[in-house]
C-alpha positions as a Python dict, from the first residue, in 0.01 Angstrom:
ca = {
    (1, 'M'): (0, 0, 0),
    (2, 'Q'): (57, 366, -141),
    (3, 'D'): (157, 606, 134),
    (4, 'L'): (-111, 892, 159),
    (5, 'D'): (126, 1074, 372),
    (6, 'K'): (289, 1315, 88),
    (7, 'F'): (-35, 1403, -7),
    (8, 'F'): (-34, 1638, 286),
    (9, 'K'): (283, 1761, 298),
    (10, 'K'): (151, 2099, 164),
    (11, 'G'): (-168, 2131, 393),
    (12, 'E'): (-426, 1876, 491),
    (13, 'L'): (-637, 1906, 178),
    (14, 'I'): (-590, 1813, -160),
    (15, 'P'): (-768, 1888, -493),
    (16, 'A'): (-954, 1574, -670),
    (17, 'I'): (-1069, 1639, -1061),
    (18, 'V'): (-1304, 1330, -1044),
    (19, 'K'): (-1333, 1257, -1440),
    (20, 'D'): (-1596, 1051, -1625),
    (21, 'V'): (-1396, 739, -1752),
    (22, 'K'): (-1630, 664, -2042),
    (23, 'T'): (-1643, 978, -2185),
    (24, 'G'): (-1328, 1220, -2053),
    (25, 'E'): (-1510, 1484, -1883),
    (26, 'V'): (-1454, 1639, -1609),
    (27, 'L'): (-1705, 1666, -1365),
    (28, 'M'): (-1679, 1831, -1062),
    (29, 'L'): (-1396, 1975, -816),
    (30, 'A'): (-1363, 1868, -449),
    (31, 'Y'): (-1135, 1847, -190),
    (32, 'M'): (-1019, 1521, 2),
    (33, 'N'): (-840, 1460, 385),
    (34, 'R'): (-605, 1131, 450),
    (35, 'E'): (-951, 1019, 573),
    (36, 'S'): (-1185, 1038, 267),
    (37, 'L'): (-895, 950, 34),
    (38, 'Q'): (-799, 641, 290),
    (39, 'K'): (-1212, 579, 243),
    (40, 'T'): (-1256, 629, -121),
    (41, 'I'): (-913, 322, -163),
    (42, 'E'): (-1114, 145, 70),
    (43, 'T'): (-1484, 142, -57),
    (44, 'G'): (-1406, 149, -422),
    (45, 'Y'): (-1636, 510, -366),
    (46, 'T'): (-1601, 898, -382),
    (47, 'W'): (-1515, 1046, -34),
    (48, 'F'): (-1456, 1390, 0),
    (49, 'W'): (-1410, 1713, 279),
    (50, 'S'): (-1730, 1907, 270),
    (51, 'R'): (-1530, 2275, 345),
    (52, 'S'): (-1863, 2423, 374),
    (53, 'R'): (-2031, 2144, 642),
    (54, 'Q'): (-1672, 2116, 777),
    (55, 'E'): (-1769, 1759, 761),
    (56, 'L'): (-1665, 1361, 532),
    (57, 'W'): (-1889, 1289, 242),
    (58, 'N'): (-1929, 994, 12),
    (59, 'K'): (-2026, 1157, -313),
    (60, 'G'): (-2421, 1038, -373),
    (61, 'A'): (-2504, 865, -3),
    (62, 'T'): (-2814, 1075, -33),
    (63, 'S'): (-2881, 1164, -454),
    (64, 'G'): (-2780, 764, -543),
    (65, 'H'): (-2568, 946, -807),
    (66, 'L'): (-2237, 815, -696),
    (67, 'Q'): (-1878, 782, -822),
    (68, 'K'): (-1720, 413, -896),
    (69, 'V'): (-1353, 482, -852),
    (70, 'I'): (-1188, 278, -1135),
    (71, 'S'): (-834, 442, -1089),
    (72, 'M'): (-659, 699, -963),
    (73, 'Y'): (-339, 927, -990),
    (74, 'G'): (-187, 1181, -791),
    (75, 'D'): (9, 1404, -1005),
    (76, 'C'): (382, 1440, -1018),
    (77, 'D'): (436, 1727, -703),
    (78, 'D'): (144, 1562, -521),
    (79, 'D'): (-66, 1792, -488),
    (80, 'T'): (-350, 1738, -671),
    (81, 'L'): (-593, 1392, -744),
    (82, 'L'): (-744, 1264, -1055),
    (83, 'V'): (-972, 1073, -1026),
    (84, 'N'): (-1197, 857, -1269),
    (85, 'V'): (-1492, 728, -1183),
    (86, 'E'): (-1816, 553, -1313),
    (87, 'Q'): (-2084, 870, -1338),
    (88, 'T'): (-2454, 694, -1187),
    (89, 'G'): (-2694, 1049, -1288),
    (90, 'A'): (-2573, 1400, -1254),
    (91, 'A'): (-2215, 1439, -1057),
    (92, 'C'): (-2331, 1819, -937),
    (93, 'H'): (-2580, 1874, -700),
    (94, 'T'): (-2729, 2125, -968),
    (95, 'G'): (-2857, 1884, -1139),
    (96, 'N'): (-2646, 1888, -1412),
    (97, 'Y'): (-2453, 1593, -1512),
    (98, 'T'): (-2118, 1787, -1491),
    (99, 'C'): (-2038, 2086, -1274),
    (100, 'F'): (-1841, 2247, -1516),
    (101, 'F'): (-2169, 2379, -1738),
    (102, 'N'): (-2089, 2785, -1685),
    (103, 'Q'): (-1941, 2855, -2011),
    (104, 'I'): (-1764, 3176, -1970),
    (105, 'I'): (-1627, 3224, -2330),
}
């Protein structure tokens, strides 16, 4: 098992980019702490740290819009995660499939 501490040398939270493994579409960005990363690895489903509620949350636990983890990568600096998932339903709490639907340019 990989040492997870290396991902938290710069802070208590690490950004996690979540991507649909089938389409390659970026679904969302959320934050993980060490506990949520460990739970994600153990359960095979995404867990995050809610900065607004200050608590762990299992994506889709109440909505049924689960994210099954297919693979996960750390970047070259060990300060960002890329999580490839099979998405069930919408990824965004607004009901949109992806959180990135507000076009700027």
